XYZ file of C-alpha atoms in Angstrom:
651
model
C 53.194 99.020 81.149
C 56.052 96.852 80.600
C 56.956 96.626 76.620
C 56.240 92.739 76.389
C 52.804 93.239 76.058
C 53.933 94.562 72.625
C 55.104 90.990 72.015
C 53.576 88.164 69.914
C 50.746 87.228 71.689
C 51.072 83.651 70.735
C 52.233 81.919 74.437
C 55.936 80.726 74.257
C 56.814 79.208 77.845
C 58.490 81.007 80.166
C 61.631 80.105 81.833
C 59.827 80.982 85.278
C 56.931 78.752 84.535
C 57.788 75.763 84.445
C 54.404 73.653 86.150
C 56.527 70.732 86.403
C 53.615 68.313 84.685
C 54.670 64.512 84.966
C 55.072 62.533 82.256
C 52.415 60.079 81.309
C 48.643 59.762 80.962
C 46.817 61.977 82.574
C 44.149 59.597 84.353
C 47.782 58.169 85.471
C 49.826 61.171 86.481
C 49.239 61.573 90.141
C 49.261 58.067 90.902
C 52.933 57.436 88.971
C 53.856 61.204 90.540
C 53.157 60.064 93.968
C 55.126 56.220 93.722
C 58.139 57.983 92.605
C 58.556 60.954 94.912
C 61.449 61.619 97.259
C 60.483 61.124 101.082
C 61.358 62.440 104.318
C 61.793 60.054 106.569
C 59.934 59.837 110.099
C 62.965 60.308 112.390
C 63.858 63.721 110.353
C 60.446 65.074 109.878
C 60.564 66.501 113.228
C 63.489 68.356 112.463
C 61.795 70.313 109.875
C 59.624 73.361 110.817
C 56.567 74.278 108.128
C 55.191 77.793 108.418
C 51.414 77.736 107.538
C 49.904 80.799 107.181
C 45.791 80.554 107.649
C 43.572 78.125 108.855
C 40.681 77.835 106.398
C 40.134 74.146 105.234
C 42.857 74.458 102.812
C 45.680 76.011 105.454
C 44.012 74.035 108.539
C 44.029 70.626 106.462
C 47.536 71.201 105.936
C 48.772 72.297 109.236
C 46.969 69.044 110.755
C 48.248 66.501 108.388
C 51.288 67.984 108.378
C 51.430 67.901 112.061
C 50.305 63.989 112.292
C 53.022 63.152 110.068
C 55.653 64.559 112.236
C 56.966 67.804 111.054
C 56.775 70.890 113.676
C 54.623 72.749 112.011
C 53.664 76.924 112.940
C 50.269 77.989 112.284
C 48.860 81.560 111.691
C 45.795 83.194 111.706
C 44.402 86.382 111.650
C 41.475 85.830 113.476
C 40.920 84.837 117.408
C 40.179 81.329 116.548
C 41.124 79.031 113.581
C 37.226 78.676 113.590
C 36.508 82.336 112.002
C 38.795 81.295 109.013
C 36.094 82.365 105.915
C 35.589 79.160 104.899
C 33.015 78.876 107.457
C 31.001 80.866 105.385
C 30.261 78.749 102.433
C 27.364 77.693 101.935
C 25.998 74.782 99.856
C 28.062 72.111 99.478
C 31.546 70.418 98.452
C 31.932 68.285 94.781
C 32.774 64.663 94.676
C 32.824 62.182 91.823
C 31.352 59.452 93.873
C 28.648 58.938 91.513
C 26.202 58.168 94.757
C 23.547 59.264 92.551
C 23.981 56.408 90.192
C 23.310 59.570 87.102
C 26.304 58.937 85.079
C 29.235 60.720 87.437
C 32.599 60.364 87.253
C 35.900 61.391 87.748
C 36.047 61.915 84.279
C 32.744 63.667 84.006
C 33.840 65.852 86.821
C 37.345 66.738 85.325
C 35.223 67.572 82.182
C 32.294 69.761 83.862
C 35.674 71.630 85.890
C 37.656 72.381 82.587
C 34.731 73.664 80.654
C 33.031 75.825 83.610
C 36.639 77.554 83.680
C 35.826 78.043 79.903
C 38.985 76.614 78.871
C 41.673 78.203 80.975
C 42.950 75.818 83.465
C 45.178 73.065 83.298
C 44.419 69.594 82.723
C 46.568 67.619 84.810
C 45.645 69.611 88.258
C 42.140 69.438 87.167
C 41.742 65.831 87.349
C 44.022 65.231 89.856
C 41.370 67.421 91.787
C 38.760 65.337 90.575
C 40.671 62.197 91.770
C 40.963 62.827 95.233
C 37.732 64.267 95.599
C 36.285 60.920 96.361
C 38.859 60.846 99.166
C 37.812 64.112 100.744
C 34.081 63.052 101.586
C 35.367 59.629 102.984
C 38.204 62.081 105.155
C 34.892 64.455 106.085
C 32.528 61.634 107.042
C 35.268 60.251 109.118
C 35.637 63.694 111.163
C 32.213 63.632 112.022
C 31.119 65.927 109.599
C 27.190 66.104 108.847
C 26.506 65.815 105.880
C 23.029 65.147 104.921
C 21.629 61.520 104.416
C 19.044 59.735 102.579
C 15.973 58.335 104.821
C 18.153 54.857 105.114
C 21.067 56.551 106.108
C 23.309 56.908 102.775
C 25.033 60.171 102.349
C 22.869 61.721 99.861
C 23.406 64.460 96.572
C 22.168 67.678 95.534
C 22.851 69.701 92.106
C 24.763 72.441 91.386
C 25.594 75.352 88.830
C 27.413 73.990 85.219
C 26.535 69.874 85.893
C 23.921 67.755 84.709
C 24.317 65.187 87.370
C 23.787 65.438 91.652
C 27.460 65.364 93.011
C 26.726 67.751 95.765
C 27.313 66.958 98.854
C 26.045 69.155 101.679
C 25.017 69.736 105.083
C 22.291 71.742 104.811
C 23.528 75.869 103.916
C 26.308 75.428 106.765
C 28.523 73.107 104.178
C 31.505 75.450 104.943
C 30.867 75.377 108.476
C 30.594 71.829 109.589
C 33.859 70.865 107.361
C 35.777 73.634 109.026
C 34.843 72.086 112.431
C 35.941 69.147 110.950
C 39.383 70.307 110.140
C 39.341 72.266 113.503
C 39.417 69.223 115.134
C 41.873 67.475 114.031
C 44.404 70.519 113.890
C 43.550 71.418 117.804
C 44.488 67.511 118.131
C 47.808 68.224 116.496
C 47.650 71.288 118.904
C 47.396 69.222 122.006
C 50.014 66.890 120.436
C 52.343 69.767 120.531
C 53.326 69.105 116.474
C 51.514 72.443 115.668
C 52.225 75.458 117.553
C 48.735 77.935 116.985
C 49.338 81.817 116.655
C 46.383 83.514 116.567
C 45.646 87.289 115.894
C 48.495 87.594 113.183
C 48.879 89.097 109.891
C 51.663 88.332 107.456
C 53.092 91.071 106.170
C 56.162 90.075 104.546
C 58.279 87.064 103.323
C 61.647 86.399 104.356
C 63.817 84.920 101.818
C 67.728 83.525 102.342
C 69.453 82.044 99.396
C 66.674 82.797 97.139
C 64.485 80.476 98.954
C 61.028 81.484 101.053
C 62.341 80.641 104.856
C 60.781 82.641 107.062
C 57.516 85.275 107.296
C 56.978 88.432 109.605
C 54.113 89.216 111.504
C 51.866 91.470 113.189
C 50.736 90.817 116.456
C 47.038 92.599 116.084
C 46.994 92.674 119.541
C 50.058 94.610 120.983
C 51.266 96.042 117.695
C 54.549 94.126 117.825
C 56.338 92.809 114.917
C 57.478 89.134 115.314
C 59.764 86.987 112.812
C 59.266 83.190 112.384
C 61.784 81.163 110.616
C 61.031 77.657 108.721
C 61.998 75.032 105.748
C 58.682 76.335 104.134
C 56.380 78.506 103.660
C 52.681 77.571 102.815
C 50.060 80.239 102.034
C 46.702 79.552 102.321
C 45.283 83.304 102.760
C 42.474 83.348 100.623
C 41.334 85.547 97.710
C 41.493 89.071 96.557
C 37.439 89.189 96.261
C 37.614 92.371 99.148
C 39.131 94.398 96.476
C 35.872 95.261 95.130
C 35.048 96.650 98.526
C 31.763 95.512 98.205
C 31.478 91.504 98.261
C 30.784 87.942 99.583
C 33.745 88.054 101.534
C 34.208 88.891 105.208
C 35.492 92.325 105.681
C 39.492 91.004 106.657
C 39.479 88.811 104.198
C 42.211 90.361 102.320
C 45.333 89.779 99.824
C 48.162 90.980 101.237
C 50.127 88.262 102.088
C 50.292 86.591 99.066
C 50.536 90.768 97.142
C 53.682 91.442 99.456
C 55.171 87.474 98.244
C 54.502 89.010 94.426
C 56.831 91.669 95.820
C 59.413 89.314 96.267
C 59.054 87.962 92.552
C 56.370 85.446 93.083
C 54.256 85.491 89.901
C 50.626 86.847 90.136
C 49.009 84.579 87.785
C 45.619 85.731 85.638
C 44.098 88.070 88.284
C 41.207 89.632 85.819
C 40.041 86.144 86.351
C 37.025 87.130 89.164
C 34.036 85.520 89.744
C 30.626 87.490 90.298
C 28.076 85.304 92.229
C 24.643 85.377 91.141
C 23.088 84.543 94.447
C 23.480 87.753 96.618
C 21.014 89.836 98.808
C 21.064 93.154 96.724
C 22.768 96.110 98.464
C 20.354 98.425 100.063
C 22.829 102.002 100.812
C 25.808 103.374 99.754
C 27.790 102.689 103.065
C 26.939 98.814 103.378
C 30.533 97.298 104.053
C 29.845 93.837 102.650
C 27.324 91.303 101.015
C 25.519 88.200 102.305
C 25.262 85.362 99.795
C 22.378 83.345 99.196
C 23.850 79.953 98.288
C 23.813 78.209 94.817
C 22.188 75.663 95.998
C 19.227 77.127 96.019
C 18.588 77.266 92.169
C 17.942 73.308 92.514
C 14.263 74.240 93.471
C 14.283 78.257 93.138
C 13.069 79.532 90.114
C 14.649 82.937 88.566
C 12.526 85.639 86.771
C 11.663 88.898 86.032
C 8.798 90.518 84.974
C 8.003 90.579 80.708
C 7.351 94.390 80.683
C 10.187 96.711 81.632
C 8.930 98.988 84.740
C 6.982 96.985 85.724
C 6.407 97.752 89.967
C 3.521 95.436 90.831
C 4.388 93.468 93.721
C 5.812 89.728 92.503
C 2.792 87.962 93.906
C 0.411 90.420 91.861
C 2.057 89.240 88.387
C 0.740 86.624 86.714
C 2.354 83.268 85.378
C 1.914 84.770 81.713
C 3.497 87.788 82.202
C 6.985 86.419 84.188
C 9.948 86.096 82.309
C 12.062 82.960 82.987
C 14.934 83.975 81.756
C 17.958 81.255 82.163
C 15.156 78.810 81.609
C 14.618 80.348 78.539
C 17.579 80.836 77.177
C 19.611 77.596 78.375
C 16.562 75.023 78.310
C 19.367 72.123 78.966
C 20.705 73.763 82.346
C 18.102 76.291 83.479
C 18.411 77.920 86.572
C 21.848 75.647 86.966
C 23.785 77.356 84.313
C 27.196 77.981 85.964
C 28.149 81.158 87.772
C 29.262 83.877 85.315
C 26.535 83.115 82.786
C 23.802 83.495 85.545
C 24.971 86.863 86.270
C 25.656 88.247 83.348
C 22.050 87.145 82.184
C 20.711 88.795 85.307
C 22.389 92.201 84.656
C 21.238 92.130 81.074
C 17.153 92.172 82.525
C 18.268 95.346 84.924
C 19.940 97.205 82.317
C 17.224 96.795 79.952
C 14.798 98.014 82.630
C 13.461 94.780 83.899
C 15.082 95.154 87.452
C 13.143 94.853 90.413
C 13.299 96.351 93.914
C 13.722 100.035 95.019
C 17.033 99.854 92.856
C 16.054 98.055 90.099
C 19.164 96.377 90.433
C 17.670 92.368 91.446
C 15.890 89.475 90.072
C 13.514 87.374 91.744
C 14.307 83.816 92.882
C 11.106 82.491 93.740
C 10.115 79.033 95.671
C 6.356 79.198 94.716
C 6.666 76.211 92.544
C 8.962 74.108 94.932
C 6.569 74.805 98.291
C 3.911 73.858 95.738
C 5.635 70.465 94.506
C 7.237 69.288 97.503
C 5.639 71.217 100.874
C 6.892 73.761 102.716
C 8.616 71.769 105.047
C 10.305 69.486 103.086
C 11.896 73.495 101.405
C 12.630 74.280 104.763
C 14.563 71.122 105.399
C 16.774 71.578 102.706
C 17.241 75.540 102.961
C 15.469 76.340 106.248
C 18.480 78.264 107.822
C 19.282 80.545 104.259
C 15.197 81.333 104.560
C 15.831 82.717 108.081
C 18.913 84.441 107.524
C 17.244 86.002 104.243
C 14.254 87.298 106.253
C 16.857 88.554 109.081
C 18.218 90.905 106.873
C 15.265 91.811 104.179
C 12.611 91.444 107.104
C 10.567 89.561 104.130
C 9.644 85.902 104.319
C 10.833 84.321 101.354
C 8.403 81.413 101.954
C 5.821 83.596 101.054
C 7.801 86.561 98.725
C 10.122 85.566 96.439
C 13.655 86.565 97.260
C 15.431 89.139 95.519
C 19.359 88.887 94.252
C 21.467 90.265 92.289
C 25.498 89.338 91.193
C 27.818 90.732 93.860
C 31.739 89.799 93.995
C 32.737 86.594 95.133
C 35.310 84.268 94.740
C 38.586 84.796 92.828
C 40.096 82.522 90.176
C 43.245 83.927 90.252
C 46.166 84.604 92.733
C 50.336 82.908 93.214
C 51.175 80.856 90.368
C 51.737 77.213 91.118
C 53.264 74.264 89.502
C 51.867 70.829 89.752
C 53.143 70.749 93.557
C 51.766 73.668 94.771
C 54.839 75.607 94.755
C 54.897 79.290 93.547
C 58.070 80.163 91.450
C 60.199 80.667 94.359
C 61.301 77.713 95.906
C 60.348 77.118 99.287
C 56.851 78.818 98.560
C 53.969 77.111 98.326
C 50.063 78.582 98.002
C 47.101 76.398 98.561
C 43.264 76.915 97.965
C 41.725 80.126 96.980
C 45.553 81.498 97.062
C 46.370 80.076 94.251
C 45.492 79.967 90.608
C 45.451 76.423 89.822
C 41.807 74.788 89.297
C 39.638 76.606 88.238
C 40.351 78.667 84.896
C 38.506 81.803 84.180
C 35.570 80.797 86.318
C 34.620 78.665 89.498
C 32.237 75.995 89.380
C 29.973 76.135 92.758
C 30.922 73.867 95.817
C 34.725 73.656 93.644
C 35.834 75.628 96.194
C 35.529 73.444 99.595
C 36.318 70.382 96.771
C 39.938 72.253 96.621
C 41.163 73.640 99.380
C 40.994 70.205 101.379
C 42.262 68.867 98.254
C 44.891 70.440 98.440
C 45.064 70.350 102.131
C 44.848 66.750 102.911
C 46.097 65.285 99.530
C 48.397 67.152 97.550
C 50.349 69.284 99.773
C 51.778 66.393 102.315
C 53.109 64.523 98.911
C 54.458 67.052 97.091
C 56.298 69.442 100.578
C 58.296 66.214 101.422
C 59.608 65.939 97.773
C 60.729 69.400 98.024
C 62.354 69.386 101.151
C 63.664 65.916 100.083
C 65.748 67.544 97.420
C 65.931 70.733 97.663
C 66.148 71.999 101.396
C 68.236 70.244 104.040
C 67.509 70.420 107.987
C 68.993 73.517 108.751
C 68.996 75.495 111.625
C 68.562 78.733 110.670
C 67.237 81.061 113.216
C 65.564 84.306 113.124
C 68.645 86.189 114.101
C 69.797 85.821 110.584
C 70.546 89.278 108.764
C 67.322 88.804 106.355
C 64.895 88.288 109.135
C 66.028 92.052 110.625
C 65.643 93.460 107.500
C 62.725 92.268 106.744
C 61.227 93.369 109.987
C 62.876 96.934 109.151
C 60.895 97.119 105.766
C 57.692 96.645 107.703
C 58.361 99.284 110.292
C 59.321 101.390 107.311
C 56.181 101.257 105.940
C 54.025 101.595 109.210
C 55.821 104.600 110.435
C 54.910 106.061 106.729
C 51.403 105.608 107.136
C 51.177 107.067 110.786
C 53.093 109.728 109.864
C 50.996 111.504 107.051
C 47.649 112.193 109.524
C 45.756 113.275 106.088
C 42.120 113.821 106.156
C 40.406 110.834 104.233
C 40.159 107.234 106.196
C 41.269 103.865 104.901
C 37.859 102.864 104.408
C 37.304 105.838 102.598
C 39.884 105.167 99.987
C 39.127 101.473 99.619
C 35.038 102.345 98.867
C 35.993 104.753 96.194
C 38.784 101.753 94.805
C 36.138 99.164 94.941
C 33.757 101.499 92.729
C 36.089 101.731 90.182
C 36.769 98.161 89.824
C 33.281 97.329 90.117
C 32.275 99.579 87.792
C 34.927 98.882 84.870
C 36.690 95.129 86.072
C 33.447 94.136 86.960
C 30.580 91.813 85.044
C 31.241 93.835 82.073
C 34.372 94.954 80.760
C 35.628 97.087 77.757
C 39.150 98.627 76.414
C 38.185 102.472 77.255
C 36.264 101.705 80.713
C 40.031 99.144 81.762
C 41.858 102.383 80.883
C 40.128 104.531 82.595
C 39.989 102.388 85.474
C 43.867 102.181 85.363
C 44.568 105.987 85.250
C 42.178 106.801 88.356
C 43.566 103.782 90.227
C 47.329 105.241 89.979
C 45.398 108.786 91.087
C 43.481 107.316 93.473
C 46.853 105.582 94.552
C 48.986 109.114 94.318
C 46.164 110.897 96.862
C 46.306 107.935 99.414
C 49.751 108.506 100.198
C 49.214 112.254 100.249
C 46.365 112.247 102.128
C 45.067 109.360 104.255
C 44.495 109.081 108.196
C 45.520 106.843 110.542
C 44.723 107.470 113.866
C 46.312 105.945 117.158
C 49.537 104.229 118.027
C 51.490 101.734 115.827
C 52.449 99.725 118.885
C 48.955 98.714 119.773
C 45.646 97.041 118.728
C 44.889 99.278 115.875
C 42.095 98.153 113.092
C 42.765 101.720 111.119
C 46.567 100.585 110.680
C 44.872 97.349 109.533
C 43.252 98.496 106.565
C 45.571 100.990 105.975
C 47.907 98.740 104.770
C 45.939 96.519 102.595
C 43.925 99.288 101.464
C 47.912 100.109 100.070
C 47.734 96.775 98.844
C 44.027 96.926 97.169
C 45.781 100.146 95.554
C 48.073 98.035 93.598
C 46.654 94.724 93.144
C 43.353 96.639 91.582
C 45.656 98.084 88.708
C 46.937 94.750 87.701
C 43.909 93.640 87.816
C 42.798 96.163 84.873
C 46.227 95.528 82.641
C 45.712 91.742 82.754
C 42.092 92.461 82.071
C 42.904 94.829 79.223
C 45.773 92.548 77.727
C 43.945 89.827 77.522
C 41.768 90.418 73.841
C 38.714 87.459 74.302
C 36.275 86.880 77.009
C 36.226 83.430 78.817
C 34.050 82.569 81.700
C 34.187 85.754 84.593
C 36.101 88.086 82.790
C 34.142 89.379 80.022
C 35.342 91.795 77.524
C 32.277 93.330 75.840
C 34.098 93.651 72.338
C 34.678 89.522 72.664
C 31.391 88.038 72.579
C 28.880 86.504 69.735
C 25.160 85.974 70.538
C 25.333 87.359 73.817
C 28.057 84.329 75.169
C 31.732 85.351 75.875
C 34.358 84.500 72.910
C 37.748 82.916 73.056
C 40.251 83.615 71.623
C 42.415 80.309 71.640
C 44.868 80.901 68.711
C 46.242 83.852 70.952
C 45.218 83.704 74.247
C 45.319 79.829 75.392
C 47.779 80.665 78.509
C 47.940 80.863 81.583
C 49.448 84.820 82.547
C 51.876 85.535 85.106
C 53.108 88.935 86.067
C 55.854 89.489 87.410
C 57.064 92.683 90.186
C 59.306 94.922 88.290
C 59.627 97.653 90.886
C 57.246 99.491 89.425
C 53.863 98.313 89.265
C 52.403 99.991 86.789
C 54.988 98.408 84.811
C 54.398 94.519 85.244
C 56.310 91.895 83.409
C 54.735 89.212 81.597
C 55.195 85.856 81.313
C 53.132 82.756 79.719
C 52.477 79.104 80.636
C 50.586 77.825 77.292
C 47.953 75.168 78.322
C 48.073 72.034 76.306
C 44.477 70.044 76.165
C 44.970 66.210 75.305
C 42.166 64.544 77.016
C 39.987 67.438 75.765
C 38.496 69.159 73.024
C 38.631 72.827 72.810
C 35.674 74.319 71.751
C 33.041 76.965 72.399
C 31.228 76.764 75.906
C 27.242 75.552 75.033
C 25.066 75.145 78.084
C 21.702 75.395 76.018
């Protein structure tokens, strides 16, 4: 490990993070940001070309605004269809101040519940300029045709969610993710048939291309013949996701995956605070050891769900067969102000705690019960299945139990991830040219996620922040070129890659990709997990660089490198899972406090995770040194004006 973690701890800016914050107040900021920007303008957008690499609703917003407002815009994807971007799979809704509810919302309010869900560790002035355009977003939705649920007279109505005290859900029943992807969908395909954006489907980044120090091109796989392919461009925009798949096991679908935005930290692009996971509390509980992902059961369903366990440890009685008296309430209990809606990390921490003191239930032992006996009671079972009717059938698809009549049974799985590229205030990584956008970036959301934040900022970011902040950039900074793909870099680039596939075909060990990445994910899980401590981080460090060592001694990969070949796939961000794991661990064990998701057991008082602000009140950005056991690191210190910082208190 590099020797500045030997260094005061106390956070003294780094050169390479500078977040580029504008002057003024903050409720002013983006507003004053946005009047004094360079432009582009319309005659000479087309003469710029914008790489944008995924088409979630943060990389599909972007790739159709950008294409409406004239720039010639290339658009990847690793699936077959823009419409398989993971987005699709969240759930219960998106998070707007519009105060519909007439409960007290506001921007402000909003800005506030985002900062202190994070626990502290996110900064201000991309906070509330989240909460700021939120409003926008719904408006932008509703406009698309998007389906959001109404009130009997029509009026776009609210639900509640996890770490709030007022309804500023909106949602279209548990397909949220869905219906605003097809909303996004739309309008890029538009921009499709309007020949601005140029679709490439079946793709996977696998490297950067950098001239002049700048991000100007990316290389590809084609997942279909095997071929490499080079694309050049004025910018490069990632919008690729999280690192949740590291954990093997998790919310995520199974290529979800990292590496694009792992092989741009290659290249010197900052990996900012990635011990900063977030463990969902909603999950259908895994069943077998060879399970090769998780299904969520959305958030939303703690507005009416209840969540207990039984009062006597071991005890097997069916749920039904266990009286009122002798059910244990827990978050109820213990947070009386936000009760079943405490926000993510505290929900599943306080859900472990019942298994491991023998309160579990299931075969495992390893789930709690979140029971709509009450709800069916109060409100009718129809009006439940209105609201949740299509999580109810998906539950008893895959449990083959009716949850209208059994309570369901979760338990925390992996999720979402708070960390990933460092930004500044425009979205653009430390190397210039670079930008990352949604879950691929760092910016919002501290050390843990508030629910339906997630939809709230990738279109954000998408629709509202990127198309401002690209044109300064290319305003100042990057002229019209007309560089081509024929350029040295883009060879050599292309070179590396090959490098690296022939490796992997070439060592024809005995132990599969998959096989690897399980045995990774159990290590993580295990010790960068819910619960983390300094002996279980180093442990988990020393059999990650083993488990590393072994996979290039001994791992299989069958077939052809100049064909459709899923084992070459994983192979190579199984490689990347390899590396990204162990810097998960070092930030995890470097950073001496636990706030929100990452929770160091020796940091804690009463049960609740404890800060350590005097030392640790930065953002951290590591830095490729070659070696990556050896990361360098650097600190952004987070400065709170509009806020107080204080100890997290949702009871």
């Amino acid at each position: 490990m590099s020797t500045t973690l030997e260094q005061d701890l106390r956070a003294v800016a780094s050169p390479l993070m500078n977040s580029n914050i504008p002057d003024g107040p903050l409720e002013s900021k983006w507003t004053d940001y946005k009047g004094h920007m360079k432009l582009v303008n319309p005659a000479n957008k087309r003469k710029y070309t914008i790489i944008v690499v995924g088409t979630g609703l943060a990389g599909g917003a972007a790739a159709a605004s950008l294409g409406e407002m004239g720039y010639n815009v290339l658009n990847f994807c690793i699936q077959d269809s823009p419409r398989r971007a993971h987005s699709v799979a969240a759930q219960g809704g998106i998070n707007a101040a519009k105060n519909y509810a007439n409960d007290g919302d506001s921007v402000y309010r909003l800005f506030y519940d985002t900062i202190k869900g994070g626990d502290y560790r996110a900064r201000e002035a991309n906070v509330h300029r989240l909460a700021e355009v939120s409003v926008n977003i719904i408006d932008q939705c509703a406009a698309q045709g998007v389906p959001f649920a109404r009130e009997y007279g029509g009026a776009l109505t609210n639900r509640s969610f996890g770490g709030a005290q007022v309804s500023r859900t909106f949602y279209a029943r548990g397909q949220t993710g869905q219906q605003l992807l097809l909303g996004a969908y739309s309008s890029l395909m538009r921009q499709v048939h309007e020949k601005t954006v140029t679709l490439y489907t079946r793709r996977e980044m696998l490297d950067l291309v950098m001239v002049d120090g700048k991000a100007r091109g990316i290389v590809v796989r084609n997942l279909v013949t095997g071929k490499l392919e080079t694309y050049a461009g004025h910018a490069v925009l990632l919008a690729t996701g999280g690192y949740g798949t590291v954990f093997y096991l998790s919310t995520n679908a199974v290529n979800s995956n990292p590496t694009a935005a792992w092989r741009c930290h290659k290249h010197g692009a900052l990996f900012a605070n990635p011990c900063y996971t977030q463990i969902h509390p909603t999950c259908i509980p895994q069943e077998g050891d060879y399970q090769s992902k998780l299904t969520l059961m959305s958030e939303s369903l703690r507005n009416d769900g209840r969540v207990w366990v039984p009062k006597q440890a071991g005890d097997k009685r069916k749920p039904n067969e266990i009286p009122e008296e002798e059910r244990d309430y827990f978050l109820e209990r213990r947070y009386p102000a936000f009760g079943n809606l405490v926000p993510r990390d505290i929900a599943s921490r306080a859900a472990k705690l019942e298994c491991d003191n023998g309160k579990g239930v299931g075969l495992t032992g390893k789930a709690v019960y979140l029971d709509f006996r009450d709800a069916i009671k109060r409100l009718g079972q129809q009006v439940v299945k209105e609201r949740y009717g299509n999580l109810f059938q998906m539950y008893e698809e895959i449990t083959n139990e009716d949850p209208y009549k059994v309570p369901m049974r979760i338990y925390p799985a992996s999720h979402y991830t708070m960390g990933g590229l460092w930004v500044d205030y425009n979205l653009m990584t430390n190397i210039p040219g670079l930008f990352a956008l949604g879950e691929a970036n760092f910016s919002d959301h501290g050390a843990n996620r508030l629910g339906a934040s997630a939809l709230m900022q990738g279109l954000a970011d998408g629709y509202f922040v990127i198309p401002y902040t690209l044109g300064n950039y290319l305003a100042t900074k990057q002229p019209a070129d007309n560089l081509t793909t024929e350029h040295e870099a883009f060879k050599a680039a292309a070179a590396k890659v090959q490098e690296m596939t022939d490796k992997l075909l070439s060592i024809q060990g005995d132990t599969t990709p998959t096989e690897f990445w399980r045995a990774l994910g159990k290590i993580v899980w295990d010790n960068v997990g819910m619960g983390r401590n300094e002996a279980g981080l180093k442990k988990a460090i020393e059999e990650i660089k083993a488990l590393r060592a072994e996979f290039w001694k001994k791992v299989k990969v069958d077939g052809r490198g100049d064909t459709l070949n899923k084992n070459l796939e994983f192979a190579g961000r199984v490689a990347d899972y390899l590396e990204l794991g162990e810097l998960m661990a070092i930030d995890a064990l470097h950073r001496e406090e636990s706030c929100g998701g990452h929770f160091r057991e020796e940091y804690q008082q009463d049960g609740e995770a404890k800060r350590d602000d005097e030392k640790f009140c930065y953002v951290a950005g590591w830095k490729y040194t070659g070696d990556v056991s050896s990361p360098e690191l650097h600190k952004e210190p987070l400065h709170f004006e509009s806020i107080k910082l204080q100890q997290r208190d949702y009871k």
